[in-house]
Amino acid sequence: MKKHNLVSRLELTNITKQYPGCLANDNISLTLMPGEIHALLGENGAGKSTLVKTIYGVVAPDKGDIIWNGKEVSIKSPSIARDLGIGMVFQHFSLFETLTVSQNIELCLSKTQLNEIGDLAERITHLSAEYGLNVKPSRYVHSLSIGERQRVEIMRCLVQSVKLLILDEPTSVLTPQEVSGLFGVLRTLSNEGCSILFISHKLHEVTEICHKATILRGGKVVDTCIPQRETPASIAKMMVGDLAEQDAGYTKKEGTVGVFNVEDLSLAAKQPFGTTLKNLNFELKSGEILGIAGVAGNGQDELMAIISGEDERSVKNSLSLDGSDISDLNAGERRKLGMAYVPEERLGRGAVPDMSLTENTLLTHSQGFIRNGLVDWQSIKGYTSELITKYKVKCHGEFSEAKSLSGGNLQKFIMGREIGQNPKVLICAHPTWGVDVGAALAIHQALLELRDKGAAILLISEDIDELFLLADRMAAVCDGYLSPVVKTETTNIDQIGQWMAGTFIKNTSASDKQEATA
Amino acid sequence: MILIQARTEPSSLMKVASPLLAIALTLIFGCVLFSAIGKSPIQALHVLLIAPLADSYNIGEMFVKMGPLLLCAVGLSLCYRANLWNIGAEGQLLAGALGGSAMALYFGDSDSILALPITLLAGIASGMIWAAIPTYLKLRFNSNLILTTIMFNYIGLYLLIWAVHGPLRDPQGFGFPESAMFSDTTLLPTLFESSRIHLGIVFAIISAFIAWFILSKSHLGFQIRVFGSDEPAAKYAGFSSRKLSWMVMLFAGALAGLAGVSETTGPIGQLVPNVSPGYGYSAIIVAYLGRLNPLGAILAAVFMAVLYMGGDLAQIEMGIPVAVVSMFQGVLLFFLLACDFFINNRLAFSNKATN
């Protein structure tokens, strides 16, 4: 970037941050030029979050300098960062649902800023048109989709004439179409000289949009590269080291016999902000992975709860396993028939935080370990350490408490535990969410191995690439409706993306009406 | 500015030491209190804690008080482990006393060998019924277990008072609100000639071991622990909350009922209005003092029984009001909860204000 011959926007030198028992940032140096889109990559726990929080003034570094536009600064709080022109969009949005867009933006502006701006609503409309954000100032946040909310967050930064925008995994909640919209906005900002620091796990996005990338591992900068000259695979290698194998294209299989059936499943939402399931129909065959795409909160949790039996309401004749109705069985009885689940929430649902891994094995895997109502702790211990070795779970041992494991390692453990029961049907939600590349690979391979053994797998994921990688057939949910189920080879990201946005719904309800009148 | 921060790794030593620390703090508080009312703290603590263990008669009486405390506390430990906030041991104990007494009076002077076992079973069943009603209300209508169990403590108490004034009153009792004395066939045998220690304490200790065994060795006990520590995980694993709630509550009710019937057929020998000096409530403190571990409850019950005895002695020997015992119990629970709080959290003094 030297050809611009400009003063750098941001320069970090030797940033070091020590947490108790963990060196989160170890002498990190990084330079960001005006207009540069810079990717910050690394596995979980590599130190990305700590670094951006340092820049945004949330975390104070132990050592190191921050140079902003050529001058050394000390950023003690987010408000100082905002005054300098640094804006950040967190992974979890911080918007008040009961306020309008304009009120939400007003909340984070100081009096002087408000006076400078004058008419805030007009400014929002103006910026919205300029960047194609499509944000109406008078709308209430609760009526906005996730993608629109993210644009409100970005708008909040733009209103303050941001010079550096930090985005923490911005695309993980978006449909593919929304992602390309976001990238358009980022390119416009970049052309105007705004620098962007972009954290992502999705490497093809990084190669698509970023000018430069810094790769962190264990708190250190291990490499920098120009993503356009790399492939996602070569970047992944830098992130995890040379040892990792790559997720390659896997062969698709065709399921044989129908094992699990969902027929005309409709279910009212249990919570006020829940989703009502509307007339879902699909069949799960043995030896296949059926992938369900969808943006979070479109009925996935409700579907999972009713299938697992955690939602105890009766949906007579809507769920059947091997041809017999299971809707009146409780969760425990369904497990005994050969169903297993990997929930989205690992700690607190999939595993008891305060219990050892041995006890957490017994949580769902009791077959063979109970004699006359008594627990054979010795055998469970042995089996648990086998699981730990087989799935390369990093921990001190089978006595480690579940809460002491990192998210990825706990997920590998839960995955291994559920797969170890040789389930007929495995329902698996967001198996690699927040999991690093190495662990994700292990989880993918475990799922495929289970499929090849003849299990029927329902894979619910927000990660559309993962679905295309693993699923043999696919569908999407939107607002509690399920799209048609198609073979993965016969569809593409574009179609699934449109289904995630709900384009199929009109047709469904229209055909419903036709059926009703017929 | 003072901030409360969660400790990343609570000390496991302190988890065990916390009850001892709480007891020590309670005693220090006691010294201050006794000085304030003009009594010698050393003498008062001696009377409260040492004198009850000084001779064999007192030790015997200590065991008599320990029995019902331990029976109730064992049941409550299981309830609290399962996140079921049963405050109703007192009512279940009174129901057990009432049901058992009615059965004992029904047997009258019968010399049937089954009289005592059936009397005890009647007491157990009454305690279970008293626990079953709030459990049913909770599972059916999602009512608050704390409130309903407390209500049933009062209903149980007034039912018992009504019974001793009415149907169960001794016709030859000159109108005193007491039942007739039970006949020997329905009295619990004493363990030693000279003391009042009866079979109740044996029941209590056996029940503590059974509960410990269930909790640590059985799959059922594992489910109870999962349920108490992480309800969503229990649901995810498919453990039936209905089944567990019923089993735990009925077990606790049975033990409390047994405690009640053991009192009337043991040291008292008849049904009187004041069967229990609040054993069911004190058992809550015993359960916590024992770290919700049934074996820990044995030690905690000894301590609480000593305190009961000491309270009586302090009133006789030093004129200290018996309310001191209740206050000691309250202060003990307070310190216990405070110690637990500081095991999991710490105070941080931030210098933000000075900046």
Tab-separated table of C-alpha atoms in Angstrom, chain A residues 69-447:
chain	number	residue	atom	x	y	z
A	69	ASN	CA	-3.403	9.467	11.700
A	70	GLY	CA	0.271	9.906	12.575
A	71	LYS	CA	-0.271	10.931	16.195
A	72	GLU	CA	0.120	8.748	19.245
A	73	VAL	CA	-3.143	8.402	21.132
A	74	SER	CA	-4.383	6.662	24.217
A	75	ILE	CA	-7.893	5.290	23.755
A	76	LYS	CA	-9.312	4.918	27.217
A	77	SER	CA	-12.950	4.406	26.392
A	78	PRO	CA	-15.285	3.736	23.445
A	79	SER	CA	-16.462	7.347	23.551
A	80	ILE	CA	-12.892	8.543	22.974
A	81	ALA	CA	-12.643	6.057	20.123
A	82	ARG	CA	-15.848	7.404	18.604
A	83	ASP	CA	-14.595	10.976	18.944
A	84	LEU	CA	-11.493	9.985	16.999
A	85	GLY	CA	-13.678	8.516	14.259
A	86	ILE	CA	-13.531	4.827	15.104
A	87	GLY	CA	-16.810	2.939	14.844
A	88	MET	CA	-17.521	-0.664	15.656
A	89	VAL	CA	-20.360	-3.050	14.807
A	90	PHE	CA	-20.454	-5.897	17.281
A	91	GLN	CA	-21.582	-9.395	16.458
A	92	HIS	CA	-24.540	-8.986	18.770
A	93	PHE	CA	-26.323	-5.771	18.024
A	94	SER	CA	-26.974	-3.203	20.696
A	95	LEU	CA	-30.238	-1.640	19.587
A	96	PHE	CA	-33.380	-0.890	21.535
A	97	GLU	CA	-36.224	-2.736	19.849
A	98	THR	CA	-38.940	-0.406	21.079
A	99	LEU	CA	-37.294	2.733	19.685
A	100	THR	CA	-37.103	3.980	16.125
A	101	VAL	CA	-33.983	3.917	13.990
A	102	SER	CA	-33.455	7.620	14.443
A	103	GLN	CA	-33.940	7.462	18.225
A	104	ASN	CA	-31.438	4.615	18.458
A	105	ILE	CA	-28.864	6.599	16.559
A	106	GLU	CA	-29.544	9.733	18.578
A	107	LEU	CA	-28.797	7.828	21.783
A	108	CYS	CA	-25.127	7.429	21.023
A	109	LEU	CA	-24.474	10.974	19.857
A	110	SER	CA	-23.213	13.737	22.105
A	111	LYS	CA	-24.996	17.106	22.326
A	112	THR	CA	-22.349	18.858	20.244
A	113	GLN	CA	-22.586	16.196	17.570
A	114	LEU	CA	-26.355	16.550	17.490
A	115	ASN	CA	-26.068	20.308	17.102
A	116	GLU	CA	-23.599	19.912	14.269
A	117	ILE	CA	-25.881	17.488	12.478
A	118	GLY	CA	-29.053	19.506	12.845
A	119	ASP	CA	-31.830	17.416	11.366
A	120	LEU	CA	-30.834	13.855	12.172
A	121	ALA	CA	-33.620	12.180	10.211
A	122	GLU	CA	-32.652	14.084	7.098
A	123	ARG	CA	-29.018	13.147	7.561
A	124	ILE	CA	-29.992	9.482	7.903
A	125	THR	CA	-32.120	9.613	4.758
A	126	HIS	CA	-29.318	11.336	2.896
A	127	LEU	CA	-26.629	8.860	3.980
A	128	SER	CA	-28.989	5.993	3.364
A	129	ALA	CA	-29.408	7.050	-0.255
A	130	GLU	CA	-25.718	7.772	-0.705
A	131	TYR	CA	-24.548	4.338	0.469
A	132	GLY	CA	-27.569	2.308	-0.559
A	133	LEU	CA	-28.265	1.336	3.028
A	134	ASN	CA	-32.020	1.634	2.676
A	135	VAL	CA	-32.668	2.593	6.307
A	136	LYS	CA	-35.811	4.587	7.099
A	137	PRO	CA	-35.311	6.789	10.191
A	138	SER	CA	-38.909	6.517	11.403
A	139	ARG	CA	-39.131	2.721	11.499
A	140	TYR	CA	-39.148	0.837	14.775
A	141	VAL	CA	-36.226	-1.517	15.248
A	142	HIS	CA	-38.404	-4.499	16.212
A	143	SER	CA	-39.924	-4.405	12.736
A	144	LEU	CA	-36.520	-4.681	11.037
A	145	SER	CA	-34.865	-7.853	9.801
A	146	ILE	CA	-31.422	-8.837	11.065
A	147	GLY	CA	-29.781	-7.475	7.924
A	148	GLU	CA	-31.594	-4.153	8.300
A	149	ARG	CA	-30.569	-3.925	11.938
A	150	GLN	CA	-26.977	-4.402	10.964
A	151	ARG	CA	-27.342	-1.544	8.482
A	152	VAL	CA	-28.687	0.612	11.312
A	153	GLU	CA	-25.534	-0.171	13.278
A	154	ILE	CA	-23.411	0.792	10.296
A	155	MET	CA	-25.497	3.938	9.851
A	156	ARG	CA	-24.812	4.794	13.460
A	157	CYS	CA	-21.101	4.811	12.662
A	158	LEU	CA	-21.545	6.730	9.397
A	159	VAL	CA	-23.483	9.530	11.079
A	160	GLN	CA	-20.412	10.167	13.179
A	161	SER	CA	-18.231	10.482	10.036
A	162	VAL	CA	-16.305	7.346	10.801
A	163	LYS	CA	-12.715	6.962	9.545
A	164	LEU	CA	-12.242	3.390	10.699
A	165	LEU	CA	-15.055	0.873	10.823
A	166	ILE	CA	-14.563	-2.372	12.751
A	167	LEU	CA	-16.901	-5.249	11.886
A	168	ASP	CA	-16.955	-8.391	14.018
A	169	GLU	CA	-18.173	-11.343	11.919
A	170	PRO	CA	-20.698	-9.182	10.098
A	171	THR	CA	-21.876	-11.798	7.626
A	172	SER	CA	-22.677	-14.646	9.975
A	173	VAL	CA	-26.306	-13.555	10.309
A	174	LEU	CA	-26.989	-12.521	6.715
A	175	THR	CA	-28.469	-14.225	3.674
A	176	PRO	CA	-26.121	-14.385	0.660
A	177	GLN	CA	-27.994	-11.537	-1.031
A	178	GLU	CA	-27.645	-9.375	2.066
A	179	VAL	CA	-23.935	-10.198	2.174
A	180	SER	CA	-23.369	-8.860	-1.326
A	181	GLY	CA	-25.347	-5.744	-0.383
A	182	LEU	CA	-23.100	-5.254	2.626
A	183	PHE	CA	-19.993	-5.703	0.523
A	184	GLY	CA	-21.254	-3.008	-1.836
A	185	VAL	CA	-21.547	-0.592	1.089
A	186	LEU	CA	-18.088	-1.504	2.332
A	187	ARG	CA	-16.561	-0.911	-1.102
A	188	THR	CA	-18.158	2.528	-1.347
A	189	LEU	CA	-16.846	3.419	2.108
A	190	SER	CA	-13.407	2.178	1.197
A	191	ASN	CA	-13.352	4.260	-2.000
A	192	GLU	CA	-14.082	7.320	0.089
A	193	GLY	CA	-11.076	6.648	2.289
A	194	CYS	CA	-12.703	4.957	5.249
A	195	SER	CA	-10.603	2.073	6.536
A	196	ILE	CA	-12.322	-1.156	7.479
A	197	LEU	CA	-11.157	-3.846	9.861
A	198	PHE	CA	-13.054	-7.006	9.075
A	199	ILE	CA	-13.188	-10.101	11.286
A	200	SER	CA	-14.548	-13.200	9.618
A	201	HIS	CA	-14.393	-16.950	9.666
A	202	LYS	CA	-15.542	-17.180	6.066
A	203	LEU	CA	-12.403	-17.180	4.021
A	204	HIS	CA	-13.918	-16.812	0.576
A	205	GLU	CA	-15.411	-13.517	1.731
A	206	VAL	CA	-11.986	-12.384	2.795
A	207	THR	CA	-10.471	-13.233	-0.570
A	208	GLU	CA	-13.362	-11.466	-2.259
A	209	ILE	CA	-13.318	-8.125	-0.521
A	210	CYS	CA	-10.219	-7.573	1.598
A	211	HIS	CA	-7.046	-5.828	0.431
A	212	LYS	CA	-4.851	-7.195	3.130
A	213	ALA	CA	-5.067	-9.771	5.878
A	214	THR	CA	-3.315	-10.298	9.176
A	215	ILE	CA	-3.405	-13.782	10.601
A	216	LEU	CA	-3.210	-14.324	14.348
A	217	ARG	CA	-2.465	-17.542	16.156
A	218	GLY	CA	-2.042	-17.860	19.918
A	219	GLY	CA	-1.995	-14.077	20.334
A	220	LYS	CA	0.826	-13.515	17.824
A	221	VAL	CA	0.864	-12.301	14.260
A	222	VAL	CA	1.923	-15.379	12.319
A	223	ASP	CA	1.480	-14.101	8.801
A	224	THR	CA	0.182	-11.311	6.626
A	225	CYS	CA	-0.973	-11.698	3.068
A	226	ILE	CA	-2.787	-10.132	0.177
A	227	PRO	CA	-5.957	-12.236	0.100
A	228	GLN	CA	-6.640	-11.708	-3.594
A	229	ARG	CA	-3.449	-13.607	-4.368
A	230	GLU	CA	-4.390	-16.481	-2.044
A	231	THR	CA	-7.087	-19.117	-1.996
A	232	PRO	CA	-9.351	-19.833	0.972
A	233	ALA	CA	-7.437	-23.081	1.405
A	234	SER	CA	-4.032	-21.435	1.590
A	235	ILE	CA	-5.317	-18.882	4.104
A	236	ALA	CA	-6.842	-21.636	6.224
A	237	LYS	CA	-3.447	-23.284	6.295
A	238	MET	CA	-1.876	-20.110	7.647
A	239	MET	CA	-4.546	-19.928	10.342
A	240	VAL	CA	-4.253	-23.428	11.720
A	241	GLY	CA	-0.696	-24.287	10.764
A	242	ASP	CA	0.419	-26.901	8.264
A	243	LEU	CA	-0.965	-29.872	10.113
A	244	ALA	CA	-4.605	-29.366	9.282
A	245	GLU	CA	-6.177	-31.252	6.476
A	246	GLN	CA	-8.581	-29.376	4.309
A	247	ASP	CA	-12.313	-29.640	4.017
A	248	ALA	CA	-12.572	-30.786	0.432
A	249	GLY	CA	-15.632	-31.479	-1.645
A	250	TYR	CA	-17.270	-34.580	-0.238
A	251	THR	CA	-19.234	-37.036	-2.311
A	252	LYS	CA	-22.979	-36.690	-2.112
A	253	LYS	CA	-25.048	-39.708	-1.220
A	254	GLU	CA	-28.618	-40.626	-1.801
A	255	GLY	CA	-30.651	-41.772	1.164
A	256	THR	CA	-32.192	-45.215	1.027
A	257	VAL	CA	-35.203	-45.774	3.262
A	258	GLY	CA	-37.314	-43.111	4.927
A	259	VAL	CA	-36.699	-43.239	8.675
A	260	PHE	CA	-38.117	-40.090	10.152
A	261	ASN	CA	-41.147	-38.235	8.894
A	262	VAL	CA	-42.555	-34.814	9.572
A	263	GLU	CA	-46.081	-34.458	8.252
A	264	ASP	CA	-48.251	-31.347	8.297
A	265	LEU	CA	-46.456	-30.032	11.360
A	266	SER	CA	-47.988	-26.787	12.554
A	267	LEU	CA	-47.325	-25.383	15.984
A	268	ALA	CA	-48.117	-22.045	17.567
A	269	ALA	CA	-45.218	-20.061	18.989
A	270	LYS	CA	-44.676	-20.680	22.689
A	271	GLN	CA	-42.986	-17.375	23.456
A	272	PRO	CA	-44.101	-13.895	22.401
A	273	PHE	CA	-41.124	-13.486	20.064
A	274	GLY	CA	-41.075	-17.115	18.961
A	275	THR	CA	-41.894	-18.395	15.515
A	276	THR	CA	-45.024	-20.305	14.607
A	277	LEU	CA	-44.298	-23.408	12.560
A	278	LYS	CA	-46.540	-23.567	9.526
A	279	ASN	CA	-47.390	-26.860	7.900
A	280	LEU	CA	-43.947	-28.420	7.634
A	281	ASN	CA	-43.425	-31.599	5.637
A	282	PHE	CA	-40.240	-33.521	5.044
A	283	GLU	CA	-38.789	-36.977	5.142
A	284	LEU	CA	-35.410	-37.966	6.493
A	285	LYS	CA	-33.830	-40.990	4.869
A	286	SER	CA	-31.140	-43.222	6.279
A	287	GLY	CA	-27.695	-42.575	4.899
A	288	GLU	CA	-28.261	-38.942	3.998
A	289	ILE	CA	-27.776	-35.486	5.414
A	290	LEU	CA	-30.722	-33.151	4.991
A	291	GLY	CA	-29.624	-29.557	5.417
A	292	ILE	CA	-31.946	-26.796	6.529
A	293	ALA	CA	-30.739	-23.286	5.821
A	294	GLY	CA	-32.174	-20.148	7.327
A	295	VAL	CA	-31.365	-16.992	9.184
A	296	ALA	CA	-31.583	-17.480	12.959
A	297	GLY	CA	-35.008	-17.091	14.507
A	298	ASN	CA	-37.062	-18.384	11.604
A	299	GLY	CA	-38.333	-21.459	13.378
A	300	GLN	CA	-35.191	-23.595	13.711
A	301	ASP	CA	-35.249	-23.648	17.519
A	302	GLU	CA	-38.947	-24.446	17.596
A	303	LEU	CA	-38.506	-27.258	15.073
A	304	MET	CA	-35.627	-28.749	17.041
A	305	ALA	CA	-37.553	-28.567	20.325
A	306	ILE	CA	-40.640	-30.293	18.974
A	307	ILE	CA	-38.621	-33.032	17.277
A	308	SER	CA	-36.534	-33.704	20.378
A	309	GLY	CA	-39.549	-33.685	22.680
A	310	GLU	CA	-38.242	-30.823	24.808
A	311	ASP	CA	-41.362	-28.981	23.720
A	312	GLU	CA	-43.868	-31.298	25.359
A	313	ARG	CA	-46.955	-30.222	23.448
A	314	SER	CA	-48.611	-32.983	21.469
A	315	VAL	CA	-48.592	-32.757	17.682
A	316	LYS	CA	-50.513	-35.935	16.994
A	317	ASN	CA	-49.523	-37.842	13.840
A	318	SER	CA	-47.019	-35.195	12.766
A	319	LEU	CA	-43.825	-36.954	13.779
A	320	SER	CA	-43.064	-40.567	13.021
A	321	LEU	CA	-40.019	-42.756	13.409
A	322	ASP	CA	-39.860	-46.007	11.417
A	323	GLY	CA	-43.505	-45.572	10.551
A	324	SER	CA	-44.855	-45.273	14.082
A	325	ASP	CA	-46.107	-42.069	15.652
A	326	ILE	CA	-43.736	-40.676	18.280
A	327	SER	CA	-45.463	-37.398	19.035
A	328	ASP	CA	-46.759	-38.618	22.388
A	329	LEU	CA	-43.393	-39.892	23.601
A	330	ASN	CA	-41.257	-37.738	25.876
A	331	ALA	CA	-37.697	-36.736	25.110
A	332	GLY	CA	-36.202	-39.659	27.029
A	333	GLU	CA	-38.370	-42.243	25.262
A	334	ARG	CA	-37.459	-40.779	21.872
A	335	ARG	CA	-33.779	-41.090	22.732
A	336	LYS	CA	-34.292	-44.751	23.614
A	337	LEU	CA	-35.698	-45.316	20.121
A	338	GLY	CA	-32.423	-44.145	18.593
A	339	MET	CA	-32.717	-40.383	18.245
A	340	ALA	CA	-29.850	-38.111	19.242
A	341	TYR	CA	-29.377	-34.365	19.222
A	342	VAL	CA	-26.610	-31.819	19.114
A	343	PRO	CA	-28.118	-28.572	20.365
A	344	GLU	CA	-26.995	-25.103	19.394
A	345	GLU	CA	-26.430	-24.142	23.030
A	346	ARG	CA	-23.500	-26.282	24.125
A	347	LEU	CA	-22.908	-25.169	27.671
A	348	GLY	CA	-26.066	-25.211	29.742
A	349	ARG	CA	-28.052	-27.507	27.450
A	350	GLY	CA	-25.745	-29.879	25.657
A	351	ALA	CA	-23.540	-30.158	28.716
A	352	VAL	CA	-23.895	-29.326	32.408
A	353	PRO	CA	-21.257	-26.641	33.134
A	354	ASP	CA	-20.384	-27.734	36.682
A	355	MET	CA	-20.161	-31.439	35.970
A	356	SER	CA	-17.170	-33.446	34.771
A	357	LEU	CA	-16.963	-34.810	31.253
A	358	THR	CA	-17.580	-38.275	32.703
A	359	GLU	CA	-20.863	-37.096	34.197
A	360	ASN	CA	-21.665	-35.271	30.990
A	361	THR	CA	-21.208	-38.491	29.050
A	362	LEU	CA	-23.802	-40.115	31.271
A	363	LEU	CA	-26.126	-37.169	30.625
A	364	THR	CA	-27.356	-38.674	27.377
A	365	HIS	CA	-25.433	-41.915	27.048
A	366	SER	CA	-26.638	-44.263	29.749
A	367	GLN	CA	-27.085	-47.430	27.744
A	368	GLY	CA	-24.788	-50.140	29.075
A	369	PHE	CA	-23.641	-48.060	32.001
A	370	ILE	CA	-26.615	-48.615	34.306
A	371	ARG	CA	-27.080	-51.865	36.167
A	372	ASN	CA	-30.111	-52.248	38.443
A	373	GLY	CA	-30.475	-48.502	38.541
A	374	LEU	CA	-26.885	-48.024	39.672
A	375	VAL	CA	-24.263	-46.194	37.681
A	376	ASP	CA	-21.113	-48.023	36.666
A	377	TRP	CA	-18.842	-44.993	37.017
A	378	GLN	CA	-15.683	-46.953	36.246
A	379	SER	CA	-16.814	-47.952	32.750
A	380	ILE	CA	-18.126	-44.477	31.976
A	381	LYS	CA	-14.786	-43.005	32.934
A	382	GLY	CA	-13.027	-45.386	30.572
A	383	TYR	CA	-15.479	-44.675	27.770
A	384	THR	CA	-15.162	-40.913	28.296
A	385	SER	CA	-11.400	-40.975	27.970
A	386	GLU	CA	-11.834	-42.975	24.765
A	387	LEU	CA	-14.147	-40.255	23.459
A	388	ILE	CA	-11.618	-37.587	24.426
A	389	THR	CA	-8.834	-39.363	22.531
A	390	LYS	CA	-10.935	-40.263	19.507
A	391	TYR	CA	-12.302	-36.750	18.970
A	392	LYS	CA	-9.103	-34.979	20.089
A	393	VAL	CA	-10.892	-33.011	22.799
A	394	LYS	CA	-8.375	-30.710	24.430
A	395	CYS	CA	-8.848	-30.919	28.215
A	396	HIS	CA	-7.043	-32.057	31.331
A	397	GLY	CA	-8.906	-35.327	31.435
A	398	GLU	CA	-12.283	-36.976	31.857
A	399	PHE	CA	-12.586	-35.267	35.252
A	400	SER	CA	-12.476	-31.763	33.709
A	401	GLU	CA	-15.605	-29.724	34.207
A	402	ALA	CA	-17.493	-28.962	31.015
A	403	LYS	CA	-17.226	-25.232	31.599
A	404	SER	CA	-13.423	-25.402	31.544
A	405	LEU	CA	-13.397	-26.464	27.881
A	406	SER	CA	-13.349	-24.045	24.960
A	407	GLY	CA	-16.472	-23.937	22.791
A	408	GLY	CA	-14.926	-25.928	19.973
A	409	ASN	CA	-13.588	-28.666	22.203
A	410	LEU	CA	-16.852	-28.985	24.076
A	411	GLN	CA	-18.645	-29.243	20.739
A	412	LYS	CA	-16.313	-32.044	19.643
A	413	PHE	CA	-17.071	-33.824	22.915
A	414	ILE	CA	-20.845	-33.444	22.554
A	415	MET	CA	-20.671	-34.509	18.929
A	416	GLY	CA	-18.654	-37.587	19.875
A	417	ARG	CA	-21.016	-38.428	22.706
A	418	GLU	CA	-24.100	-38.276	20.490
A	419	ILE	CA	-22.469	-40.094	17.578
A	420	GLY	CA	-21.145	-42.737	19.971
A	421	GLN	CA	-24.694	-43.879	20.639
A	422	ASN	CA	-25.022	-44.967	16.988
A	423	PRO	CA	-28.226	-43.025	16.531
A	424	LYS	CA	-30.721	-43.851	13.808
A	425	VAL	CA	-31.548	-40.181	13.530
A	426	LEU	CA	-29.264	-37.313	14.508
A	427	ILE	CA	-30.606	-33.782	14.704
A	428	CYS	CA	-27.748	-31.372	14.664
A	429	ALA	CA	-28.035	-27.590	15.069
A	430	HIS	CA	-25.252	-25.211	14.073
A	431	PRO	CA	-22.559	-27.835	14.675
A	432	THR	CA	-19.593	-25.583	13.900
A	433	TRP	CA	-20.899	-22.183	15.008
A	434	GLY	CA	-17.978	-20.314	16.569
A	435	VAL	CA	-15.742	-23.341	16.173
A	436	ASP	CA	-12.267	-22.961	14.689
A	437	VAL	CA	-11.250	-24.411	11.344
A	438	GLY	CA	-9.493	-27.472	12.734
A	439	ALA	CA	-12.378	-28.485	14.984
A	440	ALA	CA	-14.923	-27.783	12.254
A	441	LEU	CA	-13.096	-30.175	9.948
A	442	ALA	CA	-13.160	-32.890	12.590
A	443	ILE	CA	-16.871	-32.333	13.190
A	444	HIS	CA	-17.656	-32.449	9.461
A	445	GLN	CA	-15.809	-35.704	9.045
A	446	ALA	CA	-17.539	-37.238	12.043
A	447	LEU	CA	-20.933	-36.298	10.575
